[in-house]
Amino acid sequence: MLKEELLIVEDLWKFIDGKPVLKGITFDVSRGETKVILGPSGAGKSTLLRCINLLVVPDRGRIIFDGEDVLKRRDIHNVRSKMGFVFQHFNLFSHMTALENVMLGLVKVKKMPKHEAEKKAKEALMAVGIAEELWNRYPAQLSGGQQQRVAIARALAMEPKLILFDEPTSALDPELIWEVLNVMERLAKAKMTMIVVTHEIGFAMRVASEVMFLDDGMILERGPPEQVILNPCNERVKRFMDRMKYVYSLDTG
């Protein structure tokens, strides 16, 4: 069965204050794939996601999404409506309930009638394990794990073709991380197309179709998780993974 490419990134460059943050990034994502991006802080991982979503406009290169060159489109909101984005710090509206946060994009962007948006939002919340008694609570009344699952529900409700995750568990207490990773693993098994920036190498081992290692704005190594995480060829990648495996006590045997 031939792979169908949903996203193609070609020779992507981004300069900030004259300094190159992304240096000719090239990769593609097929429908149903989970692409995991690993690497140190400051490597350009978040900037890459923001360029794909056009929250940041790249200086050079091409982004082909769902068959269209998105950098040539004037209707950026239409492009973003097909991509979910789950941020590190949830980005929920504090004055809205969990249900209202999920409904907002459906009403404002998709122009869906409120009763239909409410039904769809409830389905999305149930899909990520947010029980009915939590739907009318405000973000401050929810745990970090619950807030992040509401953020995932908000992305899912829009029926995106691709979801971008920017270190979705890094702001969570360790005991809450599993709540979010469990939802993401179920999405991966259901063949939701995802790009995930994370340090959770156990998650990457379980679900990644491919792992890319980013450092200093460049892809140093890419391949199956068993290769990049357990047996990398690049010396810089090997040093990083050795430290990560120690921190996470990953069993390599």
PDB file of C-alpha atoms in Angstrom:
ATOM      1  CA  MET A   1       0.000   0.000   0.000  1.00  0.00           C
ATOM      2  CA  LEU A   2       1.492   3.341  -1.054  1.00  0.00           C
ATOM      3  CA  LYS A   3       1.865   6.072   1.545  1.00  0.00           C
ATOM      4  CA  GLU A   4      -0.157   9.214   0.951  1.00  0.00           C
ATOM      5  CA  GLU A   5       1.751  12.328   1.975  1.00  0.00           C
ATOM      6  CA  LEU A   6      -0.317  14.838   3.917  1.00  0.00           C
ATOM      7  CA  LEU A   7       2.506  17.254   4.717  1.00  0.00           C
ATOM      8  CA  ILE A   8       5.704  18.014   2.828  1.00  0.00           C
ATOM      9  CA  VAL A   9       8.259  20.422   4.266  1.00  0.00           C
ATOM     10  CA  GLU A  10      11.058  21.415   1.887  1.00  0.00           C
ATOM     11  CA  ASP A  11      14.241  23.358   2.703  1.00  0.00           C
ATOM     12  CA  LEU A  12      12.601  25.381   5.487  1.00  0.00           C
ATOM     13  CA  TRP A  13      14.591  28.299   6.913  1.00  0.00           C
ATOM     14  CA  LYS A  14      13.698  30.732   9.678  1.00  0.00           C
ATOM     15  CA  PHE A  15      15.814  33.613  10.933  1.00  0.00           C
ATOM     16  CA  ILE A  16      15.189  35.400  14.235  1.00  0.00           C
ATOM     17  CA  ASP A  17      17.177  38.583  14.875  1.00  0.00           C
ATOM     18  CA  GLY A  18      19.380  37.624  11.956  1.00  0.00           C
ATOM     19  CA  LYS A  19      20.240  34.226  13.419  1.00  0.00           C
ATOM     20  CA  PRO A  20      19.131  31.044  11.635  1.00  0.00           C
ATOM     21  CA  VAL A  21      16.831  29.032  13.898  1.00  0.00           C
ATOM     22  CA  LEU A  22      15.801  26.525  11.209  1.00  0.00           C
ATOM     23  CA  LYS A  23      18.408  25.547   8.620  1.00  0.00           C
ATOM     24  CA  GLY A  24      16.948  23.838   5.597  1.00  0.00           C
ATOM     25  CA  ILE A  25      14.548  21.418   7.293  1.00  0.00           C
ATOM     26  CA  THR A  26      13.101  18.820   4.920  1.00  0.00           C
ATOM     27  CA  PHE A  27      10.721  15.963   5.798  1.00  0.00           C
ATOM     28  CA  ASP A  28       7.257  14.627   5.044  1.00  0.00           C
ATOM     29  CA  VAL A  29       4.377  13.121   6.991  1.00  0.00           C
ATOM     30  CA  SER A  30       2.034  10.516   5.544  1.00  0.00           C
ATOM     31  CA  ARG A  31      -1.609  10.215   6.549  1.00  0.00           C
ATOM     32  CA  GLY A  32      -1.981   8.145   9.700  1.00  0.00           C
ATOM     33  CA  GLU A  33       1.627   8.615  10.810  1.00  0.00           C
ATOM     34  CA  THR A  34       2.871   9.782  14.191  1.00  0.00           C
ATOM     35  CA  LYS A  35       6.092  11.707  13.710  1.00  0.00           C
ATOM     36  CA  VAL A  36       8.018  12.382  16.938  1.00  0.00           C
ATOM     37  CA  ILE A  37      10.599  15.176  17.146  1.00  0.00           C
ATOM     38  CA  LEU A  38      13.260  14.881  19.833  1.00  0.00           C
ATOM     39  CA  GLY A  39      16.147  17.175  20.679  1.00  0.00           C
ATOM     40  CA  PRO A  40      17.540  19.607  23.252  1.00  0.00           C
ATOM     41  CA  SER A  41      15.977  22.889  24.281  1.00  0.00           C
ATOM     42  CA  GLY A  42      16.655  25.659  21.782  1.00  0.00           C
ATOM     43  CA  ALA A  43      16.989  23.234  18.876  1.00  0.00           C
ATOM     44  CA  GLY A  44      14.168  24.867  16.886  1.00  0.00           C
ATOM     45  CA  LYS A  45      11.489  22.240  17.532  1.00  0.00           C
ATOM     46  CA  SER A  46       8.729  24.636  18.631  1.00  0.00           C
ATOM     47  CA  THR A  47       9.624  27.108  15.889  1.00  0.00           C
ATOM     48  CA  LEU A  48       9.250  24.318  13.343  1.00  0.00           C
ATOM     49  CA  LEU A  49       5.720  23.500  14.551  1.00  0.00           C
ATOM     50  CA  ARG A  50       4.771  27.156  14.516  1.00  0.00           C
ATOM     51  CA  CYS A  51       6.047  27.526  10.955  1.00  0.00           C
ATOM     52  CA  ILE A  52       3.953  24.541   9.841  1.00  0.00           C
ATOM     53  CA  ASN A  53       0.874  26.132  11.447  1.00  0.00           C
ATOM     54  CA  LEU A  54       1.858  29.597  10.128  1.00  0.00           C
ATOM     55  CA  LEU A  55       1.921  31.096  13.620  1.00  0.00           C
ATOM     56  CA  VAL A  56       5.445  31.984  12.488  1.00  0.00           C
ATOM     57  CA  VAL A  57       6.119  32.689   8.817  1.00  0.00           C
ATOM     58  CA  PRO A  58       9.288  30.977   7.518  1.00  0.00           C
ATOM     59  CA  ASP A  59      11.800  32.986   5.516  1.00  0.00           C
ATOM     60  CA  ARG A  60      12.516  30.340   2.878  1.00  0.00           C
ATOM     61  CA  GLY A  61      11.223  26.976   1.784  1.00  0.00           C
ATOM     62  CA  ARG A  62       7.918  25.315   1.013  1.00  0.00           C
ATOM     63  CA  ILE A  63       5.145  23.787   3.089  1.00  0.00           C
ATOM     64  CA  ILE A  64       2.748  21.600   1.120  1.00  0.00           C
ATOM     65  CA  PHE A  65      -0.254  20.611   3.230  1.00  0.00           C
ATOM     66  CA  ASP A  66      -3.086  18.505   1.872  1.00  0.00           C
ATOM     67  CA  GLY A  67      -1.864  19.190  -1.677  1.00  0.00           C
ATOM     68  CA  GLU A  68      -1.606  22.995  -1.316  1.00  0.00           C
ATOM     69  CA  ASP A  69       1.398  25.296  -0.936  1.00  0.00           C
ATOM     70  CA  VAL A  70       0.234  27.016   2.244  1.00  0.00           C
ATOM     71  CA  LEU A  71       2.794  29.830   2.002  1.00  0.00           C
ATOM     72  CA  LYS A  72       1.076  31.016  -1.162  1.00  0.00           C
ATOM     73  CA  ARG A  73      -2.383  31.073   0.388  1.00  0.00           C
ATOM     74  CA  ARG A  74      -3.851  34.299   1.685  1.00  0.00           C
ATOM     75  CA  ASP A  75      -6.484  32.561   3.791  1.00  0.00           C
ATOM     76  CA  ILE A  76      -4.277  31.448   6.685  1.00  0.00           C
ATOM     77  CA  HIS A  77      -7.293  30.758   8.930  1.00  0.00           C
ATOM     78  CA  ASN A  78      -8.526  28.133   6.461  1.00  0.00           C
ATOM     79  CA  VAL A  79      -5.172  26.338   6.683  1.00  0.00           C
ATOM     80  CA  ARG A  80      -5.145  26.486  10.486  1.00  0.00           C
ATOM     81  CA  SER A  81      -8.708  25.157  10.667  1.00  0.00           C
ATOM     82  CA  LYS A  82      -7.401  21.869   9.233  1.00  0.00           C
ATOM     83  CA  MET A  83      -4.576  21.620  11.784  1.00  0.00           C
ATOM     84  CA  GLY A  84      -4.994  21.157  15.497  1.00  0.00           C
ATOM     85  CA  PHE A  85      -2.353  22.656  17.789  1.00  0.00           C
ATOM     86  CA  VAL A  86      -1.901  21.494  21.381  1.00  0.00           C
ATOM     87  CA  PHE A  87       0.373  23.831  23.318  1.00  0.00           C
ATOM     88  CA  GLN A  88       2.633  23.204  26.273  1.00  0.00           C
ATOM     89  CA  HIS A  89       0.620  25.467  28.588  1.00  0.00           C
ATOM     90  CA  PHE A  90      -2.887  24.451  27.409  1.00  0.00           C
ATOM     91  CA  ASN A  91      -3.927  27.941  26.151  1.00  0.00           C
ATOM     92  CA  LEU A  92      -7.498  27.554  27.397  1.00  0.00           C
ATOM     93  CA  PHE A  93      -9.655  30.631  27.939  1.00  0.00           C
ATOM     94  CA  SER A  94      -9.881  31.082  31.699  1.00  0.00           C
ATOM     95  CA  HIS A  95     -13.323  32.747  31.574  1.00  0.00           C
ATOM     96  CA  MET A  96     -14.884  29.832  29.659  1.00  0.00           C
ATOM     97  CA  THR A  97     -15.863  26.395  30.909  1.00  0.00           C
ATOM     98  CA  ALA A  98     -14.288  23.243  29.502  1.00  0.00           C
ATOM     99  CA  LEU A  99     -17.322  22.763  27.258  1.00  0.00           C
ATOM    100  CA  GLU A 100     -17.283  26.371  26.061  1.00  0.00           C
ATOM    101  CA  ASN A 101     -13.557  26.168  25.266  1.00  0.00           C
ATOM    102  CA  VAL A 102     -14.170  23.175  23.006  1.00  0.00           C
ATOM    103  CA  MET A 103     -17.258  24.734  21.389  1.00  0.00           C
ATOM    104  CA  LEU A 104     -15.579  28.041  20.556  1.00  0.00           C
ATOM    105  CA  GLY A 105     -13.786  27.029  17.357  1.00  0.00           C
ATOM    106  CA  LEU A 106     -16.805  25.129  16.105  1.00  0.00           C
ATOM    107  CA  VAL A 107     -19.017  28.195  16.450  1.00  0.00           C
ATOM    108  CA  LYS A 108     -16.560  30.938  15.475  1.00  0.00           C
ATOM    109  CA  VAL A 109     -14.491  29.188  12.779  1.00  0.00           C
ATOM    110  CA  LYS A 110     -16.792  26.497  11.415  1.00  0.00           C
ATOM    111  CA  LYS A 111     -19.940  28.612  11.909  1.00  0.00           C
ATOM    112  CA  MET A 112     -21.725  25.623  13.421  1.00  0.00           C
ATOM    113  CA  PRO A 113     -25.076  26.195  15.171  1.00  0.00           C
ATOM    114  CA  LYS A 114     -24.637  26.194  18.943  1.00  0.00           C
ATOM    115  CA  HIS A 115     -26.691  23.063  19.571  1.00  0.00           C
ATOM    116  CA  GLU A 116     -24.608  21.113  17.034  1.00  0.00           C
ATOM    117  CA  ALA A 117     -21.362  22.542  18.423  1.00  0.00           C
ATOM    118  CA  GLU A 118     -22.381  21.540  21.943  1.00  0.00           C
ATOM    119  CA  LYS A 119     -23.118  17.962  20.856  1.00  0.00           C
ATOM    120  CA  LYS A 120     -19.800  17.670  19.033  1.00  0.00           C
ATOM    121  CA  ALA A 121     -17.864  19.245  21.908  1.00  0.00           C
ATOM    122  CA  LYS A 122     -19.364  16.787  24.386  1.00  0.00           C
ATOM    123  CA  GLU A 123     -18.390  13.880  22.131  1.00  0.00           C
ATOM    124  CA  ALA A 124     -14.812  15.189  21.948  1.00  0.00           C
ATOM    125  CA  LEU A 125     -14.615  15.629  25.725  1.00  0.00           C
ATOM    126  CA  MET A 126     -15.859  12.084  26.282  1.00  0.00           C
ATOM    127  CA  ALA A 127     -13.312  10.805  23.757  1.00  0.00           C
ATOM    128  CA  VAL A 128     -10.447  12.152  25.899  1.00  0.00           C
ATOM    129  CA  GLY A 129     -11.913  10.922  29.171  1.00  0.00           C
ATOM    130  CA  ILE A 130     -13.323  14.194  30.541  1.00  0.00           C
ATOM    131  CA  ALA A 131     -16.397  13.166  32.509  1.00  0.00           C
ATOM    132  CA  GLU A 132     -19.692  15.056  32.324  1.00  0.00           C
ATOM    133  CA  GLU A 133     -19.315  16.506  35.825  1.00  0.00           C
ATOM    134  CA  LEU A 134     -16.237  18.423  34.594  1.00  0.00           C
ATOM    135  CA  TRP A 135     -17.770  19.980  31.477  1.00  0.00           C
ATOM    136  CA  ASN A 136     -19.006  23.118  33.230  1.00  0.00           C
ATOM    137  CA  ARG A 137     -15.878  23.720  35.283  1.00  0.00           C
ATOM    138  CA  TYR A 138     -13.436  26.499  34.477  1.00  0.00           C
ATOM    139  CA  PRO A 139      -9.760  25.737  33.716  1.00  0.00           C
ATOM    140  CA  ALA A 140      -8.664  26.866  37.199  1.00  0.00           C
ATOM    141  CA  GLN A 141     -10.950  24.181  38.649  1.00  0.00           C
ATOM    142  CA  LEU A 142      -9.272  21.410  36.635  1.00  0.00           C
ATOM    143  CA  SER A 143      -5.980  19.617  37.126  1.00  0.00           C
ATOM    144  CA  GLY A 144      -3.191  20.178  34.622  1.00  0.00           C
ATOM    145  CA  GLY A 145      -3.828  16.795  33.045  1.00  0.00           C
ATOM    146  CA  GLN A 146      -7.524  17.554  32.709  1.00  0.00           C
ATOM    147  CA  GLN A 147      -6.787  20.953  31.164  1.00  0.00           C
ATOM    148  CA  GLN A 148      -4.477  19.417  28.590  1.00  0.00           C
ATOM    149  CA  ARG A 149      -7.070  16.784  27.710  1.00  0.00           C
ATOM    150  CA  VAL A 150      -9.624  19.575  27.223  1.00  0.00           C
ATOM    151  CA  ALA A 151      -7.090  21.221  24.881  1.00  0.00           C
ATOM    152  CA  ILE A 152      -6.797  17.960  22.936  1.00  0.00           C
ATOM    153  CA  ALA A 153     -10.602  17.698  22.809  1.00  0.00           C
ATOM    154  CA  ARG A 154     -10.719  21.246  21.429  1.00  0.00           C
ATOM    155  CA  ALA A 155      -8.343  20.212  18.648  1.00  0.00           C
ATOM    156  CA  LEU A 156     -10.189  16.946  17.934  1.00  0.00           C
ATOM    157  CA  ALA A 157     -13.614  18.615  17.755  1.00  0.00           C
ATOM    158  CA  MET A 158     -12.467  20.594  14.704  1.00  0.00           C
ATOM    159  CA  GLU A 159     -11.847  17.297  12.862  1.00  0.00           C
ATOM    160  CA  PRO A 160      -8.324  18.286  11.811  1.00  0.00           C
ATOM    161  CA  LYS A 161      -6.288  16.408   9.242  1.00  0.00           C
ATOM    162  CA  LEU A 162      -3.144  16.919  11.340  1.00  0.00           C
ATOM    163  CA  ILE A 163      -2.519  17.668  15.024  1.00  0.00           C
ATOM    164  CA  LEU A 164       0.685  19.350  16.207  1.00  0.00           C
ATOM    165  CA  PHE A 165       1.705  18.729  19.832  1.00  0.00           C
ATOM    166  CA  ASP A 166       4.318  21.063  21.336  1.00  0.00           C
ATOM    167  CA  GLU A 167       5.699  19.303  24.430  1.00  0.00           C
ATOM    168  CA  PRO A 168       2.172  18.609  25.721  1.00  0.00           C
ATOM    169  CA  THR A 169       3.295  16.992  28.997  1.00  0.00           C
ATOM    170  CA  SER A 170       6.210  19.217  29.993  1.00  0.00           C
ATOM    171  CA  ALA A 171       4.081  21.517  32.185  1.00  0.00           C
ATOM    172  CA  LEU A 172       2.441  18.615  34.048  1.00  0.00           C
ATOM    173  CA  ASP A 173       3.230  16.934  37.337  1.00  0.00           C
ATOM    174  CA  PRO A 174       4.737  13.470  36.728  1.00  0.00           C
ATOM    175  CA  GLU A 175       1.660  11.627  38.022  1.00  0.00           C
ATOM    176  CA  LEU A 176      -0.577  13.463  35.521  1.00  0.00           C
ATOM    177  CA  ILE A 177       1.576  12.847  32.451  1.00  0.00           C
ATOM    178  CA  TRP A 178       0.146   9.387  31.861  1.00  0.00           C
ATOM    179  CA  GLU A 179      -3.395  10.833  31.487  1.00  0.00           C
ATOM    180  CA  VAL A 180      -2.314  12.835  28.445  1.00  0.00           C
ATOM    181  CA  LEU A 181       0.021  10.226  26.959  1.00  0.00           C
ATOM    182  CA  ASN A 182      -2.733   7.619  27.203  1.00  0.00           C
ATOM    183  CA  VAL A 183      -5.044   9.812  25.098  1.00  0.00           C
ATOM    184  CA  MET A 184      -2.277  10.481  22.577  1.00  0.00           C
ATOM    185  CA  GLU A 185      -1.441   6.792  22.275  1.00  0.00           C
ATOM    186  CA  ARG A 186      -5.080   6.021  21.538  1.00  0.00           C
ATOM    187  CA  LEU A 187      -5.087   8.717  18.845  1.00  0.00           C
ATOM    188  CA  ALA A 188      -1.950   7.227  17.306  1.00  0.00           C
ATOM    189  CA  LYS A 189      -3.501   3.751  17.249  1.00  0.00           C
ATOM    190  CA  ALA A 190      -6.604   5.253  15.616  1.00  0.00           C
ATOM    191  CA  LYS A 191      -4.296   6.622  12.865  1.00  0.00           C
ATOM    192  CA  MET A 192      -4.714  10.303  13.642  1.00  0.00           C
ATOM    193  CA  THR A 193      -1.890  12.074  11.814  1.00  0.00           C
ATOM    194  CA  MET A 194       0.316  13.761  14.418  1.00  0.00           C
ATOM    195  CA  ILE A 195       3.622  15.556  14.833  1.00  0.00           C
ATOM    196  CA  VAL A 196       4.734  15.447  18.463  1.00  0.00           C
ATOM    197  CA  VAL A 197       7.560  17.439  20.021  1.00  0.00           C
ATOM    198  CA  THR A 198       8.341  15.693  23.297  1.00  0.00           C
ATOM    199  CA  HIS A 199      11.014  14.366  25.657  1.00  0.00           C
ATOM    200  CA  GLU A 200       8.915  11.281  26.444  1.00  0.00           C
ATOM    201  CA  ILE A 201      11.106   8.675  24.769  1.00  0.00           C
ATOM    202  CA  GLY A 202       9.012   5.796  26.093  1.00  0.00           C
ATOM    203  CA  PHE A 203       6.012   7.259  24.279  1.00  0.00           C
ATOM    204  CA  ALA A 204       8.137   7.655  21.139  1.00  0.00           C
ATOM    205  CA  MET A 205       9.219   4.028  21.327  1.00  0.00           C
ATOM    206  CA  ARG A 206       5.623   2.843  21.576  1.00  0.00           C
ATOM    207  CA  VAL A 207       3.880   4.905  18.918  1.00  0.00           C
ATOM    208  CA  ALA A 208       6.263   6.773  16.599  1.00  0.00           C
ATOM    209  CA  SER A 209       6.202   5.892  12.909  1.00  0.00           C
ATOM    210  CA  GLU A 210       9.466   7.827  12.678  1.00  0.00           C
ATOM    211  CA  VAL A 211      11.652   9.803  15.073  1.00  0.00           C
ATOM    212  CA  MET A 212      13.530  12.918  13.986  1.00  0.00           C
ATOM    213  CA  PHE A 213      16.317  14.373  16.109  1.00  0.00           C
ATOM    214  CA  LEU A 214      16.654  18.145  15.810  1.00  0.00           C
ATOM    215  CA  ASP A 215      19.601  20.173  17.042  1.00  0.00           C
ATOM    216  CA  ASP A 216      20.793  23.675  16.138  1.00  0.00           C
ATOM    217  CA  GLY A 217      18.001  23.996  13.568  1.00  0.00           C
ATOM    218  CA  MET A 218      18.958  20.853  11.635  1.00  0.00           C
ATOM    219  CA  ILE A 219      17.776  17.241  11.476  1.00  0.00           C
ATOM    220  CA  LEU A 220      20.807  15.261  12.606  1.00  0.00           C
ATOM    221  CA  GLU A 221      19.181  11.836  12.368  1.00  0.00           C
ATOM    222  CA  ARG A 222      15.822  10.325  11.480  1.00  0.00           C
ATOM    223  CA  GLY A 223      14.448   6.810  11.313  1.00  0.00           C
ATOM    224  CA  PRO A 224      12.511   4.178  13.280  1.00  0.00           C
ATOM    225  CA  PRO A 225      12.477   4.770  17.052  1.00  0.00           C
ATOM    226  CA  GLU A 226      14.473   1.591  17.637  1.00  0.00           C
ATOM    227  CA  GLN A 227      17.292   3.069  15.581  1.00  0.00           C
ATOM    228  CA  VAL A 228      17.297   6.734  16.629  1.00  0.00           C
ATOM    229  CA  ILE A 229      16.644   6.132  20.329  1.00  0.00           C
ATOM    230  CA  LEU A 230      18.401   2.843  20.969  1.00  0.00           C
ATOM    231  CA  ASN A 231      21.137   2.745  18.353  1.00  0.00           C
ATOM    232  CA  PRO A 232      21.771   6.192  16.833  1.00  0.00           C
ATOM    233  CA  CYS A 233      24.545   6.694  14.299  1.00  0.00           C
ATOM    234  CA  ASN A 234      25.224  10.384  14.971  1.00  0.00           C
ATOM    235  CA  GLU A 235      27.531  10.989  17.941  1.00  0.00           C
ATOM    236  CA  ARG A 236      25.586  14.049  19.153  1.00  0.00           C
ATOM    237  CA  VAL A 237      22.357  12.049  19.074  1.00  0.00           C
ATOM    238  CA  LYS A 238      24.026   9.174  20.899  1.00  0.00           C
ATOM    239  CA  ARG A 239      25.175  11.426  23.770  1.00  0.00           C
ATOM    240  CA  PHE A 240      21.689  12.923  24.115  1.00  0.00           C
ATOM    241  CA  MET A 241      19.950   9.546  24.050  1.00  0.00           C
ATOM    242  CA  ASP A 242      22.332   8.006  26.561  1.00  0.00           C
ATOM    243  CA  ARG A 243      21.420  10.768  29.014  1.00  0.00           C
ATOM    244  CA  MET A 244      17.702  10.485  28.267  1.00  0.00           C
ATOM    245  CA  LYS A 245      17.724   6.714  28.727  1.00  0.00           C
ATOM    246  CA  TYR A 246      19.432   7.194  32.098  1.00  0.00           C
ATOM    247  CA  VAL A 247      16.904   9.854  33.204  1.00  0.00           C
ATOM    248  CA  TYR A 248      13.919   7.768  32.131  1.00  0.00           C
ATOM    249  CA  SER A 249      15.481   4.431  33.082  1.00  0.00           C
ATOM    250  CA  LEU A 250      14.580   3.085  29.648  1.00  0.00           C
ATOM    251  CA  ASP A 251      15.263  -0.625  29.334  1.00  0.00           C
ATOM    252  CA  THR A 252      17.284  -1.033  26.165  1.00  0.00           C
ATOM    253  CA  GLY A 253      17.719  -4.749  26.477  1.00  0.00           C
TER     254      GLY A 253
END
